Coordinates of C-alpha atoms and ligand atoms in Angstrom, one line a residue:
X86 CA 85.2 74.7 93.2
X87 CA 87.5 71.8 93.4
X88 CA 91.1 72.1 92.5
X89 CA 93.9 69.8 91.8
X90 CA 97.0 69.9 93.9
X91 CA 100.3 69.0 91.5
X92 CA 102.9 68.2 94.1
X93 CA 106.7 70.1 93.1
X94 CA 109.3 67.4 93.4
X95 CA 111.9 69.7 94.4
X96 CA 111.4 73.6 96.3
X97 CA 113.4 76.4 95.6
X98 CA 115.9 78.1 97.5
X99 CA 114.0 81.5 99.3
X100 CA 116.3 84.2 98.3
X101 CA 117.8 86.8 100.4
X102 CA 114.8 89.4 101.1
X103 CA 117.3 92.7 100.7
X104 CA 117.5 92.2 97.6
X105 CA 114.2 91.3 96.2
X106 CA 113.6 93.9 93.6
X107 CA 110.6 93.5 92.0
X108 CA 109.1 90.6 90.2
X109 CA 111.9 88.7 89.1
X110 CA 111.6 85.9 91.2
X111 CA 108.9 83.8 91.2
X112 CA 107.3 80.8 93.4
X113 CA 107.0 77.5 94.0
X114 CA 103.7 77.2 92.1
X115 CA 101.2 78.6 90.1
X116 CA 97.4 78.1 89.8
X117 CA 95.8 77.4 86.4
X118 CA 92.6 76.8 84.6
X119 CA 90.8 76.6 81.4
X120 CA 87.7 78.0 79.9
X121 CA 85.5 76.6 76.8
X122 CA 81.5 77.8 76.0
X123 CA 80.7 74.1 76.7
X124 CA 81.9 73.4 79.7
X125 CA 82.6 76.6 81.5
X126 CA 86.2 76.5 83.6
X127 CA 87.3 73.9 84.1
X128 CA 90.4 71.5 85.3
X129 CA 91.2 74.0 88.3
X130 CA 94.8 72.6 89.2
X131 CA 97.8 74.2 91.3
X132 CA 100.8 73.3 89.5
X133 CA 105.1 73.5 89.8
X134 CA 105.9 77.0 88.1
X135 CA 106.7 76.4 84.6
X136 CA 106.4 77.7 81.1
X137 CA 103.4 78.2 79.5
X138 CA 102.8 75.7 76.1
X139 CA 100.6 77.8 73.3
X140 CA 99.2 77.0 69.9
X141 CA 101.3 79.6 67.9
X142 CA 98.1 81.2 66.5
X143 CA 96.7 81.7 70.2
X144 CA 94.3 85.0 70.4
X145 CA 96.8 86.7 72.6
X146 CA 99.8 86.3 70.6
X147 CA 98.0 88.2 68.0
X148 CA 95.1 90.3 69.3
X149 CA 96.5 91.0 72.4
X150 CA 93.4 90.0 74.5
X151 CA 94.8 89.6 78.1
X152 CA 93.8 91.0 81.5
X153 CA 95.9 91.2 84.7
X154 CA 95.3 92.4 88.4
X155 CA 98.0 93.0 91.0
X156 CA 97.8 92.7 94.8
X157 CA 99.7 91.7 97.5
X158 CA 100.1 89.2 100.5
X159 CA 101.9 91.2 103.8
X160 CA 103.0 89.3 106.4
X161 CA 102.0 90.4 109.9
X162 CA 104.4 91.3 112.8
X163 CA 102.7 87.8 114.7
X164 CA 103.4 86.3 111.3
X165 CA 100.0 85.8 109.6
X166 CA 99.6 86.3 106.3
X167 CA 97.0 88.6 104.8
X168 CA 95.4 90.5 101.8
X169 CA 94.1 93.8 101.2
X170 CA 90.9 94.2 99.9
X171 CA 91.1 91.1 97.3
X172 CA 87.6 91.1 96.2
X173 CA 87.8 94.8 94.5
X174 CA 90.7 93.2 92.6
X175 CA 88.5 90.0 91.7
X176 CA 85.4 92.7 90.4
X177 CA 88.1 94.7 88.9
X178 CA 89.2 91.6 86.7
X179 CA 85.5 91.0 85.8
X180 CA 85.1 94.3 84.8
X181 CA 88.5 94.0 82.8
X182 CA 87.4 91.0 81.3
X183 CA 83.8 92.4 80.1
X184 CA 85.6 94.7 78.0
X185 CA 88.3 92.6 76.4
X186 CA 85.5 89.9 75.8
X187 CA 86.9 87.2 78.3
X188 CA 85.0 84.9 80.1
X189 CA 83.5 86.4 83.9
X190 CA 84.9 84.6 87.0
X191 CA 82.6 84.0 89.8
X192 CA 83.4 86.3 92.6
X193 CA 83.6 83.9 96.0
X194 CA 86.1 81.7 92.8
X195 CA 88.4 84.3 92.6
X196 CA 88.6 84.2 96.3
X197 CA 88.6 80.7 96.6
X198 CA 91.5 80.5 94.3
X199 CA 93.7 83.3 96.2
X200 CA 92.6 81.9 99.3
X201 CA 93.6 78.2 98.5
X202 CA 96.8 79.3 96.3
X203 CA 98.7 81.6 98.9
X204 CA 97.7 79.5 102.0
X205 CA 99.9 76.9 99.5
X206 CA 102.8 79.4 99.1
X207 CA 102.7 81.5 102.1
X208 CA 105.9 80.5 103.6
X209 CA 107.0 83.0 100.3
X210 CA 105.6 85.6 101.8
X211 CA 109.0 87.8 103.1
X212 CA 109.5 89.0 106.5
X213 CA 111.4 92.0 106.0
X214 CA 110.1 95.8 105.8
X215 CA 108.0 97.1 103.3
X216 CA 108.0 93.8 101.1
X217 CA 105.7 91.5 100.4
X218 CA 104.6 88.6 98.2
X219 CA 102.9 90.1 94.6
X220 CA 100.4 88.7 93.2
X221 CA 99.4 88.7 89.7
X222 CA 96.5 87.0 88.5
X223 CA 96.3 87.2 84.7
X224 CA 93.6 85.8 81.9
X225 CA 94.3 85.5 77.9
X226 CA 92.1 84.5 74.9
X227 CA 93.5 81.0 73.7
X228 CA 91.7 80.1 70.9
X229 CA 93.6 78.7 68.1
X230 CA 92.5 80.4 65.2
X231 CA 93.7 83.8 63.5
X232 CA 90.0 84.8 63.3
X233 CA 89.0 88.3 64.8
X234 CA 86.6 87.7 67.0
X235 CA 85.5 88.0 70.5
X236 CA 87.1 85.3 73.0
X237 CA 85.7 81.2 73.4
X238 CA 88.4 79.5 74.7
X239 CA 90.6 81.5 77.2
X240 CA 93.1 80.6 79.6
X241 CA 93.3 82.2 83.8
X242 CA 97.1 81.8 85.5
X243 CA 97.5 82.8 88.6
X244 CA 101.7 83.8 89.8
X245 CA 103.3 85.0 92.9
X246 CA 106.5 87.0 93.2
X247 CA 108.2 88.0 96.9
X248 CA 109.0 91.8 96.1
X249 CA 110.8 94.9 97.7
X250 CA 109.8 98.1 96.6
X251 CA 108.5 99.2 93.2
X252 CA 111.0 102.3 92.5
X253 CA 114.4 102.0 93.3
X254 CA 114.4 104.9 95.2
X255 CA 111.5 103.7 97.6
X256 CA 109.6 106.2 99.6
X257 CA 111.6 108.6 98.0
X258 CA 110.3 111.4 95.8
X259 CA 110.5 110.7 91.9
X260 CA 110.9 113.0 88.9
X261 CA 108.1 113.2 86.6
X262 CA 107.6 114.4 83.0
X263 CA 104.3 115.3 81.8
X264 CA 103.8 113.6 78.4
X265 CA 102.6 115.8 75.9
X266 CA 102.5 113.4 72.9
X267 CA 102.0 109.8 73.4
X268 CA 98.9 109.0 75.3
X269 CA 97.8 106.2 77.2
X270 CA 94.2 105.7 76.9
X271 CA 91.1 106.9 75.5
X272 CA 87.2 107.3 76.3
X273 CA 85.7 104.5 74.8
X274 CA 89.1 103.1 74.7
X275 CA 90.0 100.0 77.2
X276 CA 92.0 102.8 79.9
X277 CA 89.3 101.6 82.9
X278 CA 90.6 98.2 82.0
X279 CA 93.9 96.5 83.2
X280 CA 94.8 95.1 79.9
X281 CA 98.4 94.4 78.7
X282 CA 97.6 96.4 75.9
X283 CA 97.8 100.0 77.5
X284 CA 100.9 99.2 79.2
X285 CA 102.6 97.8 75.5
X286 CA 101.5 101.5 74.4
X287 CA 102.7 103.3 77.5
X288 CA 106.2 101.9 77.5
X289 CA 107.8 104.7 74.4
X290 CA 106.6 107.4 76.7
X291 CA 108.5 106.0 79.7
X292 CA 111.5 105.1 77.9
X293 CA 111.9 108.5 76.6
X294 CA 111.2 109.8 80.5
X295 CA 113.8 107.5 81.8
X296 CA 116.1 108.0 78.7
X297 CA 115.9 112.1 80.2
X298 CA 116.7 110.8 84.0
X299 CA 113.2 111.0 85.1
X300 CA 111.2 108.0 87.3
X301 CA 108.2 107.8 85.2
X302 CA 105.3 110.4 82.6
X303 CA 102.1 111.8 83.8
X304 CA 99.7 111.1 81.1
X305 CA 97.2 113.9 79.8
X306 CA 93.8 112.8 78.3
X307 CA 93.6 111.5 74.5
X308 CA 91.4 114.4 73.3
X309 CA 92.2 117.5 74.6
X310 CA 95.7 116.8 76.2
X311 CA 95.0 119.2 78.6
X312 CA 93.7 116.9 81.6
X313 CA 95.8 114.9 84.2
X314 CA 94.9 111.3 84.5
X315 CA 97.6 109.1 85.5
X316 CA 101.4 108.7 86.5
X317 CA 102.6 106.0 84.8
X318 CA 100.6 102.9 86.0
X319 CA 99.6 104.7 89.6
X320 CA 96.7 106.9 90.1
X321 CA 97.7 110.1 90.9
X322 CA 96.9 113.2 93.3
X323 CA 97.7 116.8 94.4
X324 CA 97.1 118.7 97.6
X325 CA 96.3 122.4 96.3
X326 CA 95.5 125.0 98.3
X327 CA 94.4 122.4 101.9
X328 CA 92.5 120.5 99.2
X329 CA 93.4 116.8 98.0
X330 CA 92.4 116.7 93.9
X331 CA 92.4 113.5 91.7
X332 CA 91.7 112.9 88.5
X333 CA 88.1 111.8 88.1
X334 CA 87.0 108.4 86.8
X335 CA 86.3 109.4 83.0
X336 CA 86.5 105.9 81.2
X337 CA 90.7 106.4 80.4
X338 CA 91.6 105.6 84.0
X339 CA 91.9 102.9 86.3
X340 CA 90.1 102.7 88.9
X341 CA 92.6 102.1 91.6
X342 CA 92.3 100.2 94.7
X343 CA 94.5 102.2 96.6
X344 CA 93.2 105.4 95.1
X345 CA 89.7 104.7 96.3
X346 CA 91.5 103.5 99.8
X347 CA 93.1 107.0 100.0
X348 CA 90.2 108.5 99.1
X349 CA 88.3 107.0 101.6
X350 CA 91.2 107.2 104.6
X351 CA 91.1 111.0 103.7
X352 CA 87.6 111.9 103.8
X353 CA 87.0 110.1 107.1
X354 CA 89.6 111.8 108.4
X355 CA 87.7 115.2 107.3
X356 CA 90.1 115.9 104.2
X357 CA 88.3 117.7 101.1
X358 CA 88.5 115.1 98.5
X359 CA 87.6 116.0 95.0
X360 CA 87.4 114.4 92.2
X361 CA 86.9 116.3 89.0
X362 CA 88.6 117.2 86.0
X363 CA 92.3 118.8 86.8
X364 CA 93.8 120.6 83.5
X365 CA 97.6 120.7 83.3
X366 CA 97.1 124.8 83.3
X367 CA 95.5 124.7 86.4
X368 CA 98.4 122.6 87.5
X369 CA 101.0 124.6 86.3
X370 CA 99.3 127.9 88.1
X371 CA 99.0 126.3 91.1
X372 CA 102.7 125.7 90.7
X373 CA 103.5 128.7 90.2
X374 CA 101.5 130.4 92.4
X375 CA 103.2 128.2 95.5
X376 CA 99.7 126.5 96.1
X377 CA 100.4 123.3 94.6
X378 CA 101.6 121.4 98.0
X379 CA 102.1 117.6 97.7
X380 CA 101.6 115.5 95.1
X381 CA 101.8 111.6 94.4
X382 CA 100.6 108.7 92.9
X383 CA 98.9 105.5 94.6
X384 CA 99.1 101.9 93.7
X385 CA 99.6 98.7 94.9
X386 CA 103.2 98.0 94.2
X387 CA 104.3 100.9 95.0
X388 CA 101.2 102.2 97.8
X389 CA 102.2 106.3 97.8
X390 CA 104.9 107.1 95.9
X391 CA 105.7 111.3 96.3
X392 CA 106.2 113.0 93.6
X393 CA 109.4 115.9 94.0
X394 CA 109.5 117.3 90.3
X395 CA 107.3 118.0 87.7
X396 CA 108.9 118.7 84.0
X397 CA 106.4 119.9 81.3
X398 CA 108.1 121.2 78.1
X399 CA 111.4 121.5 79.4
X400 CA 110.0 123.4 82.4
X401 CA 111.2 121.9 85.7
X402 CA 109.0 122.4 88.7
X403 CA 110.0 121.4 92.1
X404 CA 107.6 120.5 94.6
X405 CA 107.7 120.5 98.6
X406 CA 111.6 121.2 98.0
X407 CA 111.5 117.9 96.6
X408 CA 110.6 116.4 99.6
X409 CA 107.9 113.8 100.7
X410 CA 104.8 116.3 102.1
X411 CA 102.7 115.4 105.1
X412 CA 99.7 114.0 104.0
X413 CA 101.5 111.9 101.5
X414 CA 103.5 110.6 104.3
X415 CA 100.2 110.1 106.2
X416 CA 98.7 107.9 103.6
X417 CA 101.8 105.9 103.0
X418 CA 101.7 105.1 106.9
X419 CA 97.8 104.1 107.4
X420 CA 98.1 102.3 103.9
X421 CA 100.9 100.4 105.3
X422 CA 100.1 100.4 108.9
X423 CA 96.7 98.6 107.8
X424 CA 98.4 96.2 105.1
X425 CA 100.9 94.8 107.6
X426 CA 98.6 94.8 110.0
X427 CA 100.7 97.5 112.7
X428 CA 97.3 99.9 112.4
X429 CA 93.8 98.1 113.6
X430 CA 91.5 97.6 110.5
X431 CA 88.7 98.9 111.1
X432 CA 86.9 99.1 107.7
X433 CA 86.8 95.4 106.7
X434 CA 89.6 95.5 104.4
X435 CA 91.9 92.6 105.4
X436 CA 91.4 88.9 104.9
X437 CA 93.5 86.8 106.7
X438 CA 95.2 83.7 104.8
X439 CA 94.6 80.6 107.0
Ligands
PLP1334 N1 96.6 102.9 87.2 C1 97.2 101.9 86.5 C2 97.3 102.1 85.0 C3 97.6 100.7 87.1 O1 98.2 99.7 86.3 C4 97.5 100.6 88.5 C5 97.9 99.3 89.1 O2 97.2 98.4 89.4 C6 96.9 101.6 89.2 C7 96.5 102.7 88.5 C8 96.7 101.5 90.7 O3 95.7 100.6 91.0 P1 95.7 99.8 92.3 O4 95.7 100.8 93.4 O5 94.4 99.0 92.3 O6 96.9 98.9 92.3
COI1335 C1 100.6 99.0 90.6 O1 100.4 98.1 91.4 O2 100.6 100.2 91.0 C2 101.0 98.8 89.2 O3 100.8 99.6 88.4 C3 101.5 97.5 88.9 C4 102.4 97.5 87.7 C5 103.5 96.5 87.9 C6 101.6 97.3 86.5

């Protein structure tokens, strides 16, 4: 694929790294390009960061067809620059897209266009602990009709933002309310997806979590609400009893990249992983009964994030005295160890940015 190098006349200023936050400052550049049923994508071009120009009745305005990913450049203690497993967030999108009826990207593309677009900005990439430079491919329907229909003309950006860490209180256990009434996603629904959509319908639930001094919800399935699926935008997982539990992939949940990572780090270490259907009774009886040991959620921004209390209907359950447990701990540090390259990686799941 050939793409277009726009030369910025002016850089900007690299900010101080303490106090990066998270996504709300953004690059240098951003890669771009356009899709039609005639001519496939086309005009591939790196361009200065900028505002986006839209007809007013562009397809995502209204019908809210967009698709994102998330994943992150770590720089290296010898200073390289490299990914973690990019091409699962390339599939991801193309799974992502499949449902939202947006045009498929070829996979060794998507890589090209990482590739290509951090070795551009890598110099964004911050040095301090525990950050790193985001970055968040996204694709939206731009055709310029008010028609509902499945996507022709759609439009792939490509941004990059240094970050800290996700929650403001870091590694740091969070407070969690399970949410008993709003719900994210639904079988059939677009929950496997990483559309914009399920996040617009996720925000009341965290608003009212936040608005009662908690971090973030832990959804429950749209039929029953009775099983566990996610924590906020994180997968989630408990140790119960010397055994690691997650939700199970039923359609209504991501598929996470660091959730499969975890899964896979545990079970070659000879952890019972399982993955099946975990009701918020069960749950609450392993609370009760002392068995419920750790629990946290996994995703990229945040890797492992321990979770210290539980709420569910006014109930406040406190777990590992509120304190990050072992093999959440041990998770965060091979995740990490591996990202920033301190831990050898022995499973193929860096790619180093020339
Ligand atoms: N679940 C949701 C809803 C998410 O948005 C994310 C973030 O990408 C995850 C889980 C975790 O996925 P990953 O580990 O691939 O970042
Ligand atoms: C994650 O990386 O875990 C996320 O959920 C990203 C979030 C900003 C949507």
């Amino acid at each position: 694929m050939q793409i277009r190098i726009e030369k910025a006349t002016q850089l900007k200023q690299k900010l101080d790294e303490a106090a990066l936050g998270f996504g709300r400052i953004f690059t240098d550049y951003m890669f771009m390009m356009d899709y039609t049923p005639e001519t496939g994508w086309q005009n591939a071009r790196i361009v200065p960061f900028g505002n986006l120009s839209l007809h007013p009745a562009s397809t995502v305005l209204h019908y809210g067809s967009e698709i994102f990913e998330g994943l992150k450049a770590y720089r290296r203690a010898d200073g390289e620059v490299q990914l973690f497993r990019p091409l699962e967030n390339v599939r991801r999108m193309n799974n992502s897209a499949e449902r939202l009826c947006l045009p498929q990207i070829p996979e060794e593309d998507g890589l090209e266009i990482l590739k290509t677009f951090v070795s551009l900005e890598k110099d964004w990439t911050p040095h301090a602990p525990g950050t790193s430079l985001y970055l968040r491919p996204f694709m939206f329907g731009n055709d310029e009709t008010l028609g509902v229909h499945a996507v022709h003309h759609a439009t792939f950006v490509l941004i990059a933002s240094p970050v800290g860490s996700y929650y403001k209180e870091g590694i740091n256990p969070v407070k969690i309310m399970i949410e008993d009434e709003d719900v994210r996603a639904v079988r059939g629904g677009t929950g496997y997806a990483k559309c914009g959509g399920n996040y617009a319908a996720s925000n009341r639930a965290g608003q009212r979590a936040e608005e009662k001094g908690y971090s973030q919800v832990l959804w429950l399935d749209g039929v029953e609400r009775k099983y566990i699926e996610e924590v906020g935008a994180m997968n989630v997982m408990f140790m119960i009893g010397g055994t690691v539990v997650t939700p199970k992939l039923t359609g209504s949940i991501l598929p996470g990249i660091t959730r499969k990572s975890c899964i896979e780090v545990l079970k070659d270490e000879g952890y019972t992983v399982e993955e099946r259907l975990l009701s918020v009774e069960e749950l609450g009886d392993a609370l009760k009964r002392g068995i419920l040991q750790e629990a946290w959620g996994c995703g990229t921004a945040a890797v492992v994030s321990p979770i210290g209390e539980l709420c569910y209907k006014g109930e406040k359950y406190v777990i590992n005295n509120g304190k990050i447990g072992k093999i959440t701990q041990h998770l965060y540090d091979t995740l990490t160890g591996i990202q920033w390259g301190r831990i050898p990686d022995t499973r193929g799941w860096t790619f180093l940015i020339k």
